[in-house]
Amino acid sequence: MSEMLYEAPKTLKAAVALLAAANGRAKVFAGGTDLLIQMRSGRIEPGLLVDVKGIPELRSIAQEKGGFRFGAAVTAMELAEHQALASMWPGVIDAVKLIGSIQVKGRATVGGNLCNASPAADSVPAMIAAGALARIIGPNGKREVPVEEIPTGPGRTSLGHGEMVVSFLLPKRPRRSGDAYLRFTPRTEMDIAVVGAGVNLTLNAKGVCTRARVSLGAVAERVLLVPEAAAALIGHRINAEALERLAAAASAACRPIDDKRGTKEFRIKVAGVMARRAAEIAVERARRQI
Ligand SMILES: Cc1cc2nc3c(=O)[nH]c(=O)nc-3n(C[C@H](O)[C@H](O)[C@H](O)COP(=O)(O)OP(=O)(O)OC[C@H]3O[C@@H](n4cnc5c(N)ncnc54)[C@H](O)[C@@H]3O)c2cc1C
């Protein structure tokens, strides 16, 4: 085993300088709930861990532009306990609450869940459905990108050399909006999604859907944004036919693998069911605001 260095910078500038100088063997270290397991199993052997939990921008939650910005290293538990954020984005918080046990949630972060780039990561479909933006910093400065552009495949992201995620913006919501995330797992807790579905929508005063975003997890090499499924809702009252069209479009977008937890056929079918049920919850939440 070769030498590994550990650094805990207190500023973004210092973190980027460490990552940029590190020859590609550096890893951002947030909660460590994925990273430590991968290191112990020998899957990765970083030369440098850059612990980002001491950097204020990665640890705060604040209102911004009528929505919320939260740091990439805010823990799942801290998010779940933030009442105002949870009441504006209940579907995102439903997803965050599904990450592991209480102990895991006390360490796990949304930044780590996203950048670990598992297609089955629970917070990611909910964040994509929400239209969340990620703020990235690197040697060339800052940029903002939609969350769906970050994972590119299992364990792979679009982040460049020396880049890291600083924070996320959950946008302001129009009135009569609702979101929801559901996952299918064989066990009720401490399991990895066989399928996950996030739905976020807005209704007008007549109950017609004016905006929608649908995202699916664990049915492709990365979490998918599925515009065809959203199109099944937009411009319609959310009745049984619209939900059936949504389910069909969600199933059609899947390109899953077979594995011990589910066959392709099962995942394709369940993706439609989960998307439909998540949409029903999102509609119910939106209607409560009328
Ligand atoms: C027992 C157990 C149960 C679990 N259950 C679930 C579950 O139900 N659902 C689920 O989705 N996950 C689950 N997980 C996986 C894990 O907890 C989550 O993926 C978690 O959100 C990862 O966050 P972290 O802060 O611990 O990331 P870390 O382990 O610190 O990092 C993960 C990866 O992301 C990178 N990274 C972290 N932060 C940043 C950043 N700001 N910028 C760039 N790169 C970054 C790291 O370099 C690393 O490659 C479970 C894990 C365990 C151990």
Coordinates of C-alpha atoms and ligand atoms in Angstrom, one line a residue:
M1 CA 0.0 0.0 0.0
S2 CA 1.4 3.4 -1.0
E3 CA 1.5 6.5 1.2
M4 CA -1.8 8.5 1.4
L5 CA -2.0 12.1 2.5
Y6 CA -4.9 13.8 4.3
E7 CA -5.6 17.5 4.1
A8 CA -8.5 19.5 5.6
P9 CA -8.5 22.9 3.9
K10 CA -10.6 25.7 5.3
T11 CA -11.2 27.6 2.0
L12 CA -12.4 26.8 -1.5
K13 CA -9.2 28.3 -2.9
A14 CA -7.0 26.0 -0.8
A15 CA -9.1 22.9 -1.7
V16 CA -8.9 23.6 -5.4
A17 CA -5.2 24.2 -5.2
L18 CA -4.7 20.8 -3.5
L19 CA -7.0 19.0 -5.9
A20 CA -5.4 20.6 -9.0
A21 CA -1.8 19.9 -7.9
A22 CA -2.5 16.2 -7.1
N23 CA -1.9 14.3 -10.3
G24 CA -5.4 12.8 -10.5
R25 CA -5.1 10.5 -7.5
A26 CA -6.8 13.0 -5.1
K27 CA -10.3 12.4 -3.8
V28 CA -12.7 14.8 -2.2
F29 CA -13.7 13.4 1.2
A30 CA -17.1 14.4 2.4
G31 CA -19.0 11.9 4.7
G32 CA -16.8 9.0 3.5
T33 CA -19.7 6.5 3.5
D34 CA -18.9 5.5 -0.1
L35 CA -15.2 6.5 -0.2
L36 CA -14.1 4.5 2.9
I37 CA -15.8 1.3 1.8
Q38 CA -14.2 1.6 -1.6
M39 CA -10.7 2.2 0.0
R40 CA -11.1 -0.7 2.4
S41 CA -12.1 -3.0 -0.4
G42 CA -9.1 -1.9 -2.5
R43 CA -11.2 -0.6 -5.3
I44 CA -9.6 2.8 -5.1
E45 CA -6.3 3.9 -3.6
P46 CA -6.2 7.7 -3.4
G47 CA -2.8 9.4 -2.9
L48 CA -4.6 12.4 -1.2
L49 CA -7.9 12.8 0.6
V50 CA -9.2 16.4 0.6
D51 CA -11.6 16.7 3.5
V52 CA -14.0 19.5 2.6
K53 CA -16.2 19.5 5.7
G54 CA -14.3 22.5 7.1
I55 CA -15.2 24.8 4.2
P56 CA -18.1 27.1 5.1
E57 CA -19.6 27.3 1.6
L58 CA -20.0 23.5 1.6
R59 CA -21.7 23.4 5.0
S60 CA -24.4 26.0 4.9
I61 CA -28.1 26.1 4.1
A62 CA -29.6 29.5 3.1
Q63 CA -32.5 31.0 1.2
E64 CA -31.5 32.3 -2.2
K65 CA -33.7 33.8 -5.0
G66 CA -36.8 32.4 -3.4
G67 CA -35.4 28.9 -3.2
F68 CA -32.6 27.3 -1.2
R69 CA -28.9 26.9 -1.6
F70 CA -27.2 24.1 0.4
G71 CA -23.6 23.1 0.6
A72 CA -22.5 19.9 -1.0
A73 CA -21.2 18.6 2.4
V74 CA -24.3 19.3 4.4
T75 CA -25.4 15.9 5.8
A76 CA -28.6 14.1 4.9
M77 CA -29.7 14.5 8.5
E78 CA -29.1 18.2 8.5
L79 CA -31.2 18.6 5.4
A80 CA -34.0 16.3 6.7
E81 CA -34.2 18.5 9.9
H82 CA -34.5 21.8 8.0
Q83 CA -38.2 22.5 8.2
A84 CA -38.4 25.3 5.6
L85 CA -36.5 23.4 3.0
A86 CA -38.5 20.2 3.7
S87 CA -41.8 22.0 3.3
M88 CA -40.7 23.7 0.0
W89 CA -39.1 20.5 -1.5
P90 CA -40.7 17.5 0.3
G91 CA -39.8 15.1 -2.5
V92 CA -36.1 15.9 -2.3
I93 CA -36.2 15.4 1.5
D94 CA -38.1 12.1 1.1
A95 CA -35.2 10.9 -1.1
V96 CA -32.5 12.2 1.3
K97 CA -34.2 10.5 4.2
L98 CA -33.9 7.1 2.4
I99 CA -30.1 7.2 2.3
G100 CA -29.0 4.5 4.7
S101 CA -29.5 4.3 8.5
I102 CA -29.6 7.2 11.0
Q103 CA -25.8 6.7 11.5
V104 CA -25.2 6.9 7.7
K105 CA -27.4 9.9 7.3
G106 CA -25.4 11.7 10.0
R107 CA -22.4 11.5 7.6
A108 CA -23.7 11.1 4.1
T109 CA -24.0 14.2 1.9
V110 CA -25.9 15.0 -1.4
G111 CA -22.6 16.0 -2.9
G112 CA -21.1 12.5 -2.2
N113 CA -24.3 10.8 -3.3
L114 CA -24.1 12.6 -6.7
C115 CA -20.3 12.4 -7.2
N116 CA -20.1 8.7 -6.3
A117 CA -22.2 8.5 -9.5
S118 CA -24.1 5.3 -8.7
P119 CA -27.1 5.0 -11.0
A120 CA -29.1 4.0 -7.9
A121 CA -28.2 7.0 -5.7
D122 CA -31.5 8.0 -4.0
S123 CA -31.1 11.8 -3.8
V124 CA -30.2 12.2 -7.5
P125 CA -33.5 11.6 -9.3
A126 CA -35.3 13.9 -6.8
M127 CA -32.7 16.6 -7.3
I128 CA -32.9 16.2 -11.1
A129 CA -36.7 16.3 -11.1
A130 CA -36.4 19.5 -8.9
G131 CA -34.3 21.2 -11.6
A132 CA -31.4 21.6 -9.1
L133 CA -28.3 23.4 -10.2
A134 CA -24.8 22.4 -9.0
R135 CA -22.2 25.0 -8.4
I136 CA -18.8 23.7 -9.4
I137 CA -15.4 25.2 -8.6
G138 CA -12.1 24.3 -10.1
P139 CA -8.8 25.7 -11.4
N140 CA -10.7 27.7 -14.1
G141 CA -13.2 29.3 -11.7
K142 CA -16.8 28.6 -11.0
R143 CA -19.6 27.2 -13.2
E144 CA -23.2 26.2 -12.6
V145 CA -24.6 23.1 -14.2
P146 CA -27.9 21.2 -14.0
V147 CA -27.4 18.2 -11.7
E148 CA -28.3 15.7 -14.6
E149 CA -25.1 16.7 -16.4
I150 CA -22.8 15.5 -13.6
P151 CA -23.0 11.7 -13.6
T152 CA -21.9 10.2 -16.9
G153 CA -21.8 6.5 -16.0
P154 CA -21.2 4.2 -13.0
G155 CA -18.5 5.9 -10.8
R156 CA -17.9 8.5 -13.5
T157 CA -18.7 12.2 -13.6
S158 CA -18.3 15.2 -15.9
L159 CA -16.2 17.0 -13.3
G160 CA -12.8 18.0 -14.7
H161 CA -9.4 17.7 -13.1
G162 CA -9.3 19.7 -9.8
E163 CA -13.0 20.4 -9.8
M164 CA -15.5 19.8 -7.0
V165 CA -19.1 20.6 -6.2
V166 CA -19.5 23.5 -3.8
S167 CA -23.3 23.7 -3.4
F168 CA -26.7 23.1 -4.9
L169 CA -29.5 25.5 -5.7
L170 CA -33.1 24.2 -5.4
P171 CA -35.1 26.9 -7.3
K172 CA -38.1 28.9 -6.2
R173 CA -41.3 27.1 -6.7
P174 CA -44.4 28.4 -8.5
R175 CA -47.6 28.1 -6.5
R176 CA -49.5 24.7 -6.8
S177 CA -46.3 22.8 -7.2
G178 CA -45.4 19.4 -5.7
D179 CA -42.6 16.9 -5.9
A180 CA -42.1 13.3 -4.7
Y181 CA -39.5 10.5 -4.8
L182 CA -40.2 6.8 -4.5
R183 CA -38.0 3.8 -4.8
F184 CA -38.5 0.1 -5.0
T185 CA -36.4 -2.1 -2.8
P186 CA -36.9 -5.7 -1.7
R187 CA -36.3 -4.6 1.9
T188 CA -37.9 -1.6 3.5
E189 CA -34.6 -0.1 4.7
M190 CA -30.9 -0.1 4.2
D191 CA -31.2 -1.4 0.6
I192 CA -30.2 0.0 -2.8
A193 CA -32.9 1.1 -5.2
V194 CA -33.9 -1.4 -7.8
V195 CA -35.8 1.5 -9.4
G196 CA -36.1 5.1 -8.2
A197 CA -38.5 7.7 -9.6
G198 CA -38.6 11.5 -8.9
V199 CA -41.5 13.7 -10.2
N200 CA -41.8 17.4 -9.8
L201 CA -44.8 19.3 -11.3
T202 CA -46.9 22.5 -11.2
L203 CA -50.6 22.8 -11.8
N204 CA -52.6 25.9 -12.9
A205 CA -55.8 27.1 -11.1
K206 CA -57.8 24.7 -13.3
G207 CA -55.7 21.7 -12.3
V208 CA -53.9 21.4 -15.6
C209 CA -50.2 20.5 -15.4
T210 CA -48.1 23.4 -16.7
R211 CA -44.6 22.2 -15.8
A212 CA -43.2 18.7 -15.0
R213 CA -39.8 17.0 -14.7
V214 CA -39.4 13.2 -14.3
S215 CA -36.2 11.4 -13.4
L216 CA -35.5 7.7 -13.0
G217 CA -32.7 6.0 -11.1
A218 CA -31.2 2.5 -11.4
V219 CA -32.6 1.8 -14.9
A220 CA -29.6 2.9 -16.9
E221 CA -25.9 3.6 -16.6
R222 CA -26.7 6.9 -14.9
V223 CA -29.8 8.6 -13.5
L224 CA -32.0 9.7 -16.3
L225 CA -34.0 12.9 -17.0
V226 CA -37.0 11.7 -19.0
P227 CA -38.6 14.6 -20.9
E228 CA -41.0 12.2 -22.7
A229 CA -42.5 11.2 -19.4
A230 CA -42.9 14.8 -18.4
A231 CA -44.6 15.5 -21.8
A232 CA -47.3 13.0 -20.9
L233 CA -48.3 15.3 -18.1
I234 CA -47.8 18.8 -19.4
G235 CA -51.0 20.4 -20.8
H236 CA -53.2 17.8 -19.2
R237 CA -55.3 17.3 -16.1
I238 CA -53.6 14.5 -14.2
N239 CA -56.1 11.8 -14.6
A240 CA -55.9 8.0 -15.1
E241 CA -55.1 8.4 -18.9
A242 CA -52.3 10.9 -18.3
L243 CA -50.8 8.7 -15.6
E244 CA -50.9 5.7 -17.9
R245 CA -49.1 7.7 -20.6
L246 CA -46.5 8.8 -18.0
A247 CA -45.9 5.2 -16.9
A248 CA -45.6 4.0 -20.5
A249 CA -43.1 6.8 -21.3
A250 CA -41.1 6.1 -18.1
S251 CA -40.9 2.3 -18.9
A252 CA -39.9 3.1 -22.5
A253 CA -36.9 5.3 -21.4
C254 CA -35.3 2.5 -19.3
R255 CA -32.2 0.6 -20.5
P256 CA -31.4 -1.4 -17.4
I257 CA -29.1 -4.3 -16.7
D258 CA -30.1 -7.6 -15.2
D259 CA -28.6 -8.3 -11.8
K260 CA -29.3 -10.3 -8.7
R261 CA -31.8 -7.6 -7.5
G262 CA -33.9 -7.4 -10.6
T263 CA -34.2 -8.4 -14.2
K264 CA -34.4 -5.9 -17.0
E265 CA -38.1 -6.7 -17.6
F266 CA -38.9 -6.2 -13.9
R267 CA -37.1 -2.9 -13.7
I268 CA -38.8 -1.6 -16.9
K269 CA -42.2 -2.5 -15.5
V270 CA -41.6 -1.1 -12.0
A271 CA -40.2 2.1 -13.4
G272 CA -43.6 2.9 -14.9
V273 CA -45.4 2.0 -11.6
M274 CA -43.0 4.1 -9.4
A275 CA -43.2 7.1 -11.8
R276 CA -47.0 6.9 -11.7
R277 CA -47.2 6.6 -7.9
A278 CA -44.7 9.4 -7.4
A279 CA -46.7 11.6 -9.8
E280 CA -49.9 10.9 -7.8
I281 CA -48.1 12.1 -4.6
A282 CA -46.7 15.2 -6.3
V283 CA -50.2 16.1 -7.6
E284 CA -51.7 15.6 -4.1
R285 CA -49.0 17.9 -2.7
A286 CA -49.6 20.5 -5.4
R287 CA -53.3 20.5 -4.9
R288 CA -52.9 21.2 -1.2
Q289 CA -51.5 24.6 -2.2
I290 CA -54.5 25.6 -4.2
Ligands
LIG1 C1 -24.8 1.2 5.2 C2 -24.9 2.1 4.0 C3 -26.2 2.3 3.5 C4 -26.4 3.2 2.4 N1 -27.6 3.3 1.9 C5 -27.8 4.2 0.8 C6 -29.1 4.4 0.3 O1 -30.1 3.8 0.8 N2 -29.3 5.2 -0.8 C7 -28.2 5.8 -1.3 O2 -28.4 6.6 -2.3 N3 -27.0 5.6 -0.9 C8 -26.7 4.8 0.2 N4 -25.5 4.6 0.7 C9 -24.3 5.2 0.0 C10 -23.8 6.6 0.6 O3 -24.1 6.7 2.0 C11 -24.3 7.8 -0.2 O4 -23.9 7.7 -1.6 C12 -23.8 9.1 0.4 O5 -24.7 10.1 0.0 C13 -22.4 9.5 0.0 O6 -22.0 10.7 0.6 P1 -20.7 10.9 1.4 O7 -20.6 12.3 1.8 O8 -20.5 9.9 2.4 O9 -19.6 10.7 0.2 P2 -18.1 10.3 0.2 O10 -18.0 8.8 0.5 O11 -17.3 11.2 1.0 O12 -17.7 10.5 -1.3 C14 -18.3 9.8 -2.4 C15 -17.7 10.1 -3.7 O13 -18.1 11.4 -4.1 C16 -16.9 12.3 -4.2 N5 -17.3 13.6 -3.6 C17 -17.9 13.8 -2.4 N6 -18.2 15.1 -2.2 C18 -17.8 15.7 -3.4 C19 -17.8 17.1 -3.8 N7 -18.4 18.0 -3.1 N8 -17.3 17.4 -5.0 C20 -16.8 16.4 -5.8 N9 -16.7 15.1 -5.5 C21 -17.2 14.7 -4.2 C22 -15.8 11.6 -3.4 O14 -14.5 11.9 -3.9 C23 -16.2 10.1 -3.7 O15 -15.7 9.7 -5.0 C24 -25.3 3.8 1.8 C25 -24.0 3.6 2.3 C26 -23.8 2.8 3.4 C27 -22.4 2.6 4.0

